[in-house]
Amino acid sequence: MNDEEYLLAALRIASGADPVPARVSVEARAVYGLRLPGAVTAGPVELPTDGGAWPLSGVRSAIRSDGCSAEGEPRLLRFAADGLTIDVEITVCDSHLDLAGQMHPAPAKGARVEIRTPHVSKIRFPSETGEFATTGLPHGWLSVVCHRPGDPPVATRWHRIRR
Amino acid sequence: MPYDLDLLDETAWRDLVDRFGYRMWAVARAFGLNSTDAADAVQAAWLRLVESAHTIRDPERVGAWLVTTTRHEAARILRGRAGDAPTGLPDEIPAPDGDPVAVMLTEEHGRRLWAAVDTLPMPCRSLLRLIVAAPEAGYAQLARRLDMPIGSIGPTRIRCLKRLRSLMEDER
């Protein structure tokens, strides 16, 4: 087994140098508040290789903000659980992220989508076809939660987006 | 006492942060990650704990799992930084118990390791001291400081760590 990093980590611990930055501990404690008892976790699934099947380009062009368009292709992610598929498309900008998404099948009336980062939560009411979008998310970890009337919420695995 | 994660109270959570936060940070930094990436790796482990929703039966085992998960996430971030094609899919979440070596990450174990480092010949002694003191130092910087060819830093690092490991195995 390759345990080089563990050897180095043990040396680091005993040396006492490089203590944990305060903000790392504060953030670790804050994760407690992100629990969603009863939620179903949606794992990532492979995207179809046929890129033409990706449905979100209309939503993306509607939300894309200035200063982001020249920077490469958006990140495409698909998550699924409990009969629900959540597609997410993220555009990485210099100072923030823009996000467009769609849930399949289209949600029942009263459904809402919560786009979460460790520090920010935004609520969106999806369109009749299940589309939703938001802008101005911070770089780092994010998760999308679909709250469905009468069914448990479905939360995507946390995903890290940085440049 | 078994904890059910859904019922785990905030005090118990803070206790986990206090007990294992430093080990998780040390593991992430041992990969040479800068502080932003190391912080992301540590936070990933806590987020995975929230989403894995398994029952916590033994805080020590959860600690080992958190350390192991930090290691997985740190390795993943490092691969991304190295320009390997990201698949977009996170790694598998480690098994609930974590790997057994993670349990050995204690200050006492580290002190015995340092005693063993002091018995290593040069340049191992200096190289390992520098790597620990300056986790973000690249091979070029290490090569300058130790007056060694840059191409020999990687192989020397591996050789020194192997010697250190075998010294510790002899000690057992």
mmCIF file of C-alpha atoms in Angstrom:
data_model
loop_
_atom_site.group_PDB
_atom_site.id
_atom_site.type_symbol
_atom_site.label_atom_id
_atom_site.label_comp_id
_atom_site.label_asym_id
_atom_site.label_seq_id
_atom_site.Cartn_x
_atom_site.Cartn_y
_atom_site.Cartn_z
ATOM 1 C CA MET A 1 0.000 0.000 0.000
ATOM 2 C CA ASN A 2 1.223 3.468 -0.833
ATOM 3 C CA ASP A 3 1.176 5.356 2.452
ATOM 4 C CA GLU A 4 3.771 8.039 1.708
ATOM 5 C CA GLU A 5 1.288 10.784 2.395
ATOM 6 C CA TYR A 6 0.434 9.271 5.751
ATOM 7 C CA LEU A 7 4.132 9.222 6.727
ATOM 8 C CA LEU A 8 4.485 12.863 5.732
ATOM 9 C CA ALA A 9 1.237 13.752 7.472
ATOM 10 C CA ALA A 10 2.369 12.130 10.726
ATOM 11 C CA LEU A 11 5.656 14.059 10.507
ATOM 12 C CA ARG A 12 3.710 17.255 9.938
ATOM 13 C CA ILE A 13 1.448 16.619 12.918
ATOM 14 C CA ALA A 14 4.392 16.014 15.257
ATOM 15 C CA SER A 15 6.278 19.051 13.959
ATOM 16 C CA GLY A 16 3.394 21.283 15.046
ATOM 17 C CA ALA A 17 4.049 23.597 12.126
ATOM 18 C CA ASP A 18 1.206 24.467 9.779
ATOM 19 C CA PRO A 19 -1.748 24.407 12.165
ATOM 20 C CA VAL A 20 -5.249 24.141 10.732
ATOM 21 C CA PRO A 21 -6.369 27.604 9.585
ATOM 22 C CA ALA A 22 -9.253 28.857 11.717
ATOM 23 C CA ARG A 23 -11.557 29.169 8.718
ATOM 24 C CA VAL A 24 -11.110 25.458 7.893
ATOM 25 C CA SER A 25 -12.377 24.496 11.350
ATOM 26 C CA VAL A 26 -15.195 27.042 11.183
ATOM 27 C CA GLU A 27 -16.300 25.620 7.834
ATOM 28 C CA ALA A 28 -16.088 22.046 9.131
ATOM 29 C CA ARG A 29 -18.405 22.949 11.996
ATOM 30 C CA ALA A 30 -20.772 24.748 9.621
ATOM 31 C CA VAL A 31 -21.216 21.613 7.486
ATOM 32 C CA TYR A 32 -23.361 20.283 10.325
ATOM 33 C CA GLY A 33 -26.039 22.758 9.245
ATOM 34 C CA LEU A 34 -26.055 21.284 5.730
ATOM 35 C CA ARG A 35 -27.510 17.926 6.802
ATOM 36 C CA LEU A 36 -30.771 17.039 5.095
ATOM 37 C CA PRO A 37 -32.376 14.286 7.160
ATOM 38 C CA GLY A 38 -34.449 11.994 4.984
ATOM 39 C CA ALA A 39 -33.019 13.233 1.706
ATOM 40 C CA VAL A 40 -32.034 10.843 -1.076
ATOM 41 C CA THR A 41 -28.500 11.400 -2.399
ATOM 42 C CA ALA A 42 -28.253 11.496 -6.198
ATOM 43 C CA GLY A 43 -24.947 10.163 -7.451
ATOM 44 C CA PRO A 44 -23.285 11.280 -10.664
ATOM 45 C CA VAL A 45 -24.019 9.317 -13.819
ATOM 46 C CA GLU A 46 -22.215 9.259 -17.130
ATOM 47 C CA LEU A 47 -23.426 11.736 -19.695
ATOM 48 C CA PRO A 48 -24.557 10.489 -23.080
ATOM 49 C CA THR A 49 -21.666 10.689 -25.525
ATOM 50 C CA ASP A 50 -23.983 12.321 -28.022
ATOM 51 C CA GLY A 51 -23.516 15.943 -26.991
ATOM 52 C CA GLY A 52 -26.456 16.970 -29.133
ATOM 53 C CA ALA A 53 -28.769 15.384 -26.610
ATOM 54 C CA TRP A 54 -27.841 17.970 -24.010
ATOM 55 C CA PRO A 55 -30.977 20.062 -23.476
ATOM 56 C CA LEU A 56 -29.837 23.126 -21.592
ATOM 57 C CA SER A 57 -28.206 25.440 -24.096
ATOM 58 C CA GLY A 58 -31.285 27.683 -24.238
ATOM 59 C CA VAL A 59 -31.274 28.176 -20.491
ATOM 60 C CA ARG A 60 -27.572 28.860 -20.480
ATOM 61 C CA SER A 61 -27.678 31.552 -23.107
ATOM 62 C CA ALA A 62 -30.466 33.206 -21.147
ATOM 63 C CA ILE A 63 -28.417 33.503 -17.978
ATOM 64 C CA ARG A 64 -24.853 33.889 -19.143
ATOM 65 C CA SER A 65 -23.442 37.031 -17.637
ATOM 66 C CA ASP A 66 -20.703 39.288 -18.882
ATOM 67 C CA GLY A 67 -17.093 38.224 -18.690
ATOM 68 C CA CYS A 68 -17.692 34.485 -18.804
ATOM 69 C CA SER A 69 -18.331 33.640 -22.415
ATOM 70 C CA ALA A 70 -14.745 33.419 -23.584
ATOM 71 C CA GLU A 71 -13.702 30.920 -20.933
ATOM 72 C CA GLY A 72 -13.896 27.407 -22.298
ATOM 73 C CA GLU A 73 -16.828 25.065 -22.294
ATOM 74 C CA PRO A 74 -19.268 24.887 -19.401
ATOM 75 C CA ARG A 75 -19.100 21.850 -17.113
ATOM 76 C CA LEU A 76 -21.906 19.381 -17.703
ATOM 77 C CA LEU A 77 -23.015 17.111 -14.896
ATOM 78 C CA ARG A 78 -25.849 14.610 -14.557
ATOM 79 C CA PHE A 79 -27.112 13.121 -11.302
ATOM 80 C CA ALA A 80 -29.866 10.576 -10.720
ATOM 81 C CA ALA A 81 -31.747 8.937 -7.862
ATOM 82 C CA ASP A 82 -35.239 7.871 -6.902
ATOM 83 C CA GLY A 83 -36.576 8.137 -10.470
ATOM 84 C CA LEU A 84 -35.326 11.707 -10.876
ATOM 85 C CA THR A 85 -32.545 12.928 -13.155
ATOM 86 C CA ILE A 86 -30.943 16.316 -12.531
ATOM 87 C CA ASP A 87 -28.852 17.888 -15.286
ATOM 88 C CA VAL A 88 -26.585 20.745 -14.309
ATOM 89 C CA GLU A 89 -24.504 22.997 -16.504
ATOM 90 C CA ILE A 90 -21.996 25.312 -14.857
ATOM 91 C CA THR A 91 -20.232 28.224 -16.472
ATOM 92 C CA VAL A 92 -17.048 29.168 -14.656
ATOM 93 C CA CYS A 93 -16.414 32.905 -14.603
ATOM 94 C CA ASP A 94 -13.520 34.831 -13.098
ATOM 95 C CA SER A 95 -15.267 35.734 -9.889
ATOM 96 C CA HIS A 96 -18.287 33.455 -9.762
ATOM 97 C CA LEU A 97 -20.235 30.552 -11.284
ATOM 98 C CA ASP A 98 -23.424 30.599 -13.326
ATOM 99 C CA LEU A 99 -25.651 27.539 -13.161
ATOM 100 C CA ALA A 100 -28.463 26.244 -15.345
ATOM 101 C CA GLY A 101 -30.273 22.992 -14.739
ATOM 102 C CA GLN A 102 -33.201 20.797 -15.552
ATOM 103 C CA MET A 103 -34.967 18.031 -13.699
ATOM 104 C CA HIS A 104 -36.571 15.035 -15.465
ATOM 105 C CA PRO A 105 -39.318 14.119 -15.357
ATOM 106 C CA ALA A 106 -40.788 17.605 -15.145
ATOM 107 C CA PRO A 107 -41.761 18.404 -11.573
ATOM 108 C CA ALA A 108 -45.205 18.408 -10.056
ATOM 109 C CA LYS A 109 -46.697 21.746 -9.072
ATOM 110 C CA GLY A 110 -45.193 23.105 -5.896
ATOM 111 C CA ALA A 111 -41.725 21.667 -6.465
ATOM 112 C CA ARG A 112 -38.781 23.899 -5.718
ATOM 113 C CA VAL A 113 -35.079 23.687 -6.355
ATOM 114 C CA GLU A 114 -32.498 24.721 -3.803
ATOM 115 C CA ILE A 115 -29.007 25.494 -5.114
ATOM 116 C CA ARG A 116 -26.599 25.222 -2.222
ATOM 117 C CA THR A 117 -23.029 26.135 -1.514
ATOM 118 C CA PRO A 118 -21.620 25.825 2.020
ATOM 119 C CA HIS A 119 -22.502 29.486 2.601
ATOM 120 C CA VAL A 120 -25.285 30.370 0.166
ATOM 121 C CA SER A 121 -28.676 28.827 -0.535
ATOM 122 C CA LYS A 122 -30.833 29.987 -3.445
ATOM 123 C CA ILE A 123 -34.398 28.854 -4.022
ATOM 124 C CA ARG A 124 -35.758 28.572 -7.554
ATOM 125 C CA PHE A 125 -39.182 27.447 -8.776
ATOM 126 C CA PRO A 126 -38.592 25.311 -11.856
ATOM 127 C CA SER A 127 -40.447 25.988 -15.090
ATOM 128 C CA GLU A 128 -43.120 23.588 -16.351
ATOM 129 C CA THR A 129 -40.407 21.738 -18.200
ATOM 130 C CA GLY A 130 -38.247 21.512 -15.088
ATOM 131 C CA GLU A 131 -35.687 24.159 -15.947
ATOM 132 C CA PHE A 132 -34.041 26.429 -13.427
ATOM 133 C CA ALA A 133 -31.056 28.796 -13.362
ATOM 134 C CA THR A 134 -29.074 31.078 -11.132
ATOM 135 C CA THR A 135 -26.012 33.309 -11.345
ATOM 136 C CA GLY A 136 -23.360 34.645 -9.034
ATOM 137 C CA LEU A 137 -22.473 31.495 -7.078
ATOM 138 C CA PRO A 138 -19.074 31.422 -5.377
ATOM 139 C CA HIS A 139 -16.383 29.026 -6.620
ATOM 140 C CA GLY A 140 -16.059 25.851 -4.577
ATOM 141 C CA TRP A 141 -18.520 23.181 -3.485
ATOM 142 C CA LEU A 142 -22.113 23.079 -4.624
ATOM 143 C CA SER A 143 -25.145 20.811 -4.548
ATOM 144 C CA VAL A 144 -28.648 20.995 -6.038
ATOM 145 C CA VAL A 145 -31.621 19.824 -3.997
ATOM 146 C CA CYS A 146 -35.031 19.123 -5.543
ATOM 147 C CA HIS A 147 -37.863 19.435 -3.051
ATOM 148 C CA ARG A 148 -40.885 17.537 -4.343
ATOM 149 C CA PRO A 149 -44.311 17.679 -2.723
ATOM 150 C CA GLY A 150 -45.102 14.299 -1.198
ATOM 151 C CA ASP A 151 -41.693 12.768 -1.951
ATOM 152 C CA PRO A 152 -38.365 12.933 -0.131
ATOM 153 C CA PRO A 153 -35.982 15.643 -1.334
ATOM 154 C CA VAL A 154 -33.281 14.542 -3.769
ATOM 155 C CA ALA A 155 -29.865 16.133 -3.234
ATOM 156 C CA THR A 156 -26.978 15.791 -5.681
ATOM 157 C CA ARG A 157 -23.583 14.744 -4.360
ATOM 158 C CA TRP A 158 -21.499 17.814 -3.511
ATOM 159 C CA HIS A 159 -19.328 18.784 -6.449
ATOM 160 C CA ARG A 160 -16.288 21.052 -6.496
ATOM 161 C CA ILE A 161 -16.010 23.666 -9.216
ATOM 162 C CA ARG A 162 -12.927 25.811 -9.470
ATOM 163 C CA ARG A 163 -10.996 27.159 -12.347
ATOM 164 C CA MET B 1 -22.548 4.817 22.097
ATOM 165 C CA PRO B 2 -23.730 4.553 18.510
ATOM 166 C CA TYR B 3 -24.534 7.823 16.784
ATOM 167 C CA ASP B 4 -27.139 7.980 14.075
ATOM 168 C CA LEU B 5 -25.934 10.733 11.766
ATOM 169 C CA ASP B 6 -29.453 12.119 11.450
ATOM 170 C CA LEU B 7 -29.575 12.410 15.214
ATOM 171 C CA LEU B 8 -25.941 13.367 15.795
ATOM 172 C CA ASP B 9 -26.059 16.529 17.822
ATOM 173 C CA GLU B 10 -23.961 19.551 17.129
ATOM 174 C CA THR B 11 -21.768 19.009 20.169
ATOM 175 C CA ALA B 12 -20.773 15.552 18.939
ATOM 176 C CA TRP B 13 -20.066 17.013 15.487
ATOM 177 C CA ARG B 14 -17.817 19.713 16.974
ATOM 178 C CA ASP B 15 -16.055 17.023 18.944
ATOM 179 C CA LEU B 16 -15.290 15.200 15.656
ATOM 180 C CA VAL B 17 -13.943 18.461 14.185
ATOM 181 C CA ASP B 18 -11.722 19.049 17.229
ATOM 182 C CA ARG B 19 -10.406 15.492 17.328
ATOM 183 C CA PHE B 20 -9.770 14.836 13.662
ATOM 184 C CA GLY B 21 -9.526 18.237 11.949
ATOM 185 C CA TYR B 22 -5.776 18.501 12.343
ATOM 186 C CA ARG B 23 -5.119 15.004 11.006
ATOM 187 C CA MET B 24 -7.320 15.715 7.987
ATOM 188 C CA TRP B 25 -5.522 18.996 7.310
ATOM 189 C CA ALA B 26 -2.106 17.344 7.670
ATOM 190 C CA VAL B 27 -3.056 14.628 5.174
ATOM 191 C CA ALA B 28 -4.285 17.160 2.615
ATOM 192 C CA ARG B 29 -1.114 19.244 3.013
ATOM 193 C CA ALA B 30 1.047 16.118 2.766
ATOM 194 C CA PHE B 31 -0.081 15.966 -0.874
ATOM 195 C CA GLY B 32 1.569 19.344 -1.404
ATOM 196 C CA LEU B 33 -1.755 21.110 -1.884
ATOM 197 C CA ASN B 34 -1.903 24.866 -1.359
ATOM 198 C CA SER B 35 -4.137 26.097 1.425
ATOM 199 C CA THR B 36 -7.211 26.667 -0.790
ATOM 200 C CA ASP B 37 -7.053 23.179 -2.279
ATOM 201 C CA ALA B 38 -6.236 21.567 1.073
ATOM 202 C CA ALA B 39 -9.216 23.362 2.628
ATOM 203 C CA ASP B 40 -11.400 22.021 -0.208
ATOM 204 C CA ALA B 41 -10.178 18.456 0.430
ATOM 205 C CA VAL B 42 -10.962 18.710 4.141
ATOM 206 C CA GLN B 43 -14.363 20.227 3.505
ATOM 207 C CA ALA B 44 -15.093 17.469 0.980
ATOM 208 C CA ALA B 45 -14.692 14.838 3.680
ATOM 209 C CA TRP B 46 -17.196 16.597 5.941
ATOM 210 C CA LEU B 47 -19.650 17.010 3.048
ATOM 211 C CA ARG B 48 -19.272 13.317 2.160
ATOM 212 C CA LEU B 49 -20.046 12.458 5.776
ATOM 213 C CA VAL B 50 -23.270 14.444 5.525
ATOM 214 C CA GLU B 51 -24.323 12.811 2.276
ATOM 215 C CA SER B 52 -23.233 9.248 3.050
ATOM 216 C CA ALA B 53 -25.737 9.135 5.913
ATOM 217 C CA HIS B 54 -24.443 5.932 7.411
ATOM 218 C CA THR B 55 -24.799 5.192 11.055
ATOM 219 C CA ILE B 56 -21.795 6.179 13.092
ATOM 220 C CA ARG B 57 -21.055 3.475 15.605
ATOM 221 C CA ASP B 58 -17.600 4.412 16.764
ATOM 222 C CA PRO B 59 -16.090 7.914 16.608
ATOM 223 C CA GLU B 60 -12.577 6.462 16.097
ATOM 224 C CA ARG B 61 -13.787 4.634 12.999
ATOM 225 C CA VAL B 62 -15.506 7.758 11.735
ATOM 226 C CA GLY B 63 -12.221 9.579 12.313
ATOM 227 C CA ALA B 64 -10.333 7.014 10.227
ATOM 228 C CA TRP B 65 -13.000 7.323 7.540
ATOM 229 C CA LEU B 66 -12.746 11.134 7.524
ATOM 230 C CA VAL B 67 -8.958 10.957 7.171
ATOM 231 C CA THR B 68 -9.191 8.356 4.396
ATOM 232 C CA THR B 69 -11.812 10.397 2.580
ATOM 233 C CA THR B 70 -9.678 13.547 2.862
ATOM 234 C CA ARG B 71 -6.837 11.580 1.299
ATOM 235 C CA HIS B 72 -9.049 10.446 -1.607
ATOM 236 C CA GLU B 73 -10.297 13.960 -2.254
ATOM 237 C CA ALA B 74 -6.803 15.457 -1.985
ATOM 238 C CA ALA B 75 -5.501 12.924 -4.521
ATOM 239 C CA ARG B 76 -8.395 13.788 -6.820
ATOM 240 C CA ILE B 77 -7.735 17.532 -6.573
ATOM 241 C CA LEU B 78 -4.042 16.920 -7.237
ATOM 242 C CA ARG B 79 -4.853 14.882 -10.356
ATOM 243 C CA GLY B 80 -7.072 17.717 -11.562
ATOM 244 C CA ARG B 81 -4.278 20.245 -11.001
ATOM 245 C CA ALA B 82 -1.851 18.017 -12.884
ATOM 246 C CA GLY B 83 -4.096 18.372 -15.919
ATOM 247 C CA ASP B 84 -5.355 14.798 -16.009
ATOM 248 C CA ALA B 85 -8.686 14.729 -17.760
ATOM 249 C CA PRO B 86 -11.355 15.066 -15.105
ATOM 250 C CA THR B 87 -14.157 12.576 -15.557
ATOM 251 C CA GLY B 88 -16.657 14.841 -13.842
ATOM 252 C CA LEU B 89 -17.457 11.957 -11.531
ATOM 253 C CA PRO B 90 -16.274 11.973 -7.926
ATOM 254 C CA ASP B 91 -14.295 9.000 -6.697
ATOM 255 C CA GLU B 92 -16.067 6.242 -4.909
ATOM 256 C CA ILE B 93 -16.711 7.096 -1.298
ATOM 257 C CA PRO B 94 -14.383 4.972 0.861
ATOM 258 C CA ALA B 95 -15.732 2.047 2.859
ATOM 259 C CA PRO B 96 -17.248 3.026 6.209
ATOM 260 C CA ASP B 97 -14.236 2.070 8.319
ATOM 261 C CA GLY B 98 -11.557 4.038 6.479
ATOM 262 C CA ASP B 99 -8.168 2.440 5.986
ATOM 263 C CA PRO B 100 -6.247 1.145 8.982
ATOM 264 C CA VAL B 101 -3.127 3.276 8.440
ATOM 265 C CA ALA B 102 -5.172 6.423 9.036
ATOM 266 C CA VAL B 103 -5.514 5.409 12.680
ATOM 267 C CA MET B 104 -1.737 5.696 13.103
ATOM 268 C CA LEU B 105 -1.758 9.410 12.412
ATOM 269 C CA THR B 106 -0.979 10.500 15.923
ATOM 270 C CA GLU B 107 1.504 12.901 17.410
ATOM 271 C CA GLU B 108 3.190 9.993 19.186
ATOM 272 C CA HIS B 109 3.645 8.109 15.915
ATOM 273 C CA GLY B 110 4.990 11.310 14.354
ATOM 274 C CA ARG B 111 7.544 11.727 17.153
ATOM 275 C CA ARG B 112 8.830 8.189 16.604
ATOM 276 C CA LEU B 113 9.023 8.941 12.891
ATOM 277 C CA TRP B 114 11.125 12.053 13.550
ATOM 278 C CA ALA B 115 13.486 9.992 15.725
ATOM 279 C CA ALA B 116 13.860 7.628 12.776
ATOM 280 C CA VAL B 117 14.383 10.518 10.339
ATOM 281 C CA ASP B 118 17.318 11.680 12.478
ATOM 282 C CA THR B 119 19.046 8.337 11.896
ATOM 283 C CA LEU B 120 18.725 8.563 8.101
ATOM 284 C CA PRO B 121 21.796 9.542 6.069
ATOM 285 C CA MET B 122 21.953 12.689 3.982
ATOM 286 C CA PRO B 123 20.337 13.885 1.842
ATOM 287 C CA CYS B 124 17.262 12.092 3.251
ATOM 288 C CA ARG B 125 17.331 13.974 6.540
ATOM 289 C CA SER B 126 17.375 17.393 4.914
ATOM 290 C CA LEU B 127 14.991 16.486 2.125
ATOM 291 C CA LEU B 128 12.291 15.156 4.440
ATOM 292 C CA ARG B 129 12.697 18.119 6.802
ATOM 293 C CA LEU B 130 12.267 20.531 3.914
ATOM 294 C CA ILE B 131 9.260 18.738 2.449
ATOM 295 C CA VAL B 132 7.540 18.858 5.834
ATOM 296 C CA ALA B 133 8.491 22.474 6.515
ATOM 297 C CA ALA B 134 7.515 23.764 3.083
ATOM 298 C CA PRO B 135 4.653 21.643 1.749
ATOM 299 C CA GLU B 136 4.127 23.783 -1.332
ATOM 300 C CA ALA B 137 7.783 23.817 -2.389
ATOM 301 C CA GLY B 138 8.150 22.393 -5.863
ATOM 302 C CA TYR B 139 10.945 20.090 -6.938
ATOM 303 C CA ALA B 140 12.826 23.046 -8.453
ATOM 304 C CA GLN B 141 12.877 24.866 -5.137
ATOM 305 C CA LEU B 142 13.911 21.726 -3.236
ATOM 306 C CA ALA B 143 16.667 21.092 -5.769
ATOM 307 C CA ARG B 144 18.065 24.602 -5.285
ATOM 308 C CA ARG B 145 17.955 24.411 -1.510
ATOM 309 C CA LEU B 146 19.673 21.009 -1.400
ATOM 310 C CA ASP B 147 21.996 21.643 -4.317
ATOM 311 C CA MET B 148 20.748 18.523 -6.082
ATOM 312 C CA PRO B 149 19.751 17.983 -9.719
ATOM 313 C CA ILE B 150 16.013 18.515 -10.106
ATOM 314 C CA GLY B 151 15.582 15.130 -11.766
ATOM 315 C CA SER B 152 16.854 13.329 -8.690
ATOM 316 C CA ILE B 153 14.436 14.902 -6.188
ATOM 317 C CA GLY B 154 11.482 12.629 -7.021
ATOM 318 C CA PRO B 155 13.409 9.337 -6.909
ATOM 319 C CA THR B 156 15.298 10.435 -3.775
ATOM 320 C CA ARG B 157 12.041 11.358 -2.063
ATOM 321 C CA ILE B 158 10.632 7.902 -2.779
ATOM 322 C CA ARG B 159 13.825 6.176 -1.645
ATOM 323 C CA CYS B 160 13.972 8.179 1.622
ATOM 324 C CA LEU B 161 10.348 7.481 2.467
ATOM 325 C CA LYS B 162 10.888 3.776 1.784
ATOM 326 C CA ARG B 163 13.873 3.738 4.131
ATOM 327 C CA LEU B 164 11.871 5.547 6.763
ATOM 328 C CA ARG B 165 9.058 3.050 6.445
ATOM 329 C CA SER B 166 11.356 0.071 6.723
ATOM 330 C CA LEU B 167 13.003 1.584 9.821
ATOM 331 C CA MET B 168 9.569 1.842 11.406
ATOM 332 C CA GLU B 169 8.758 -1.740 10.444
ATOM 333 C CA ASP B 170 12.002 -2.926 12.080
ATOM 334 C CA GLU B 171 10.989 -1.097 15.213
ATOM 335 C CA ARG B 172 7.759 -3.046 15.529
#
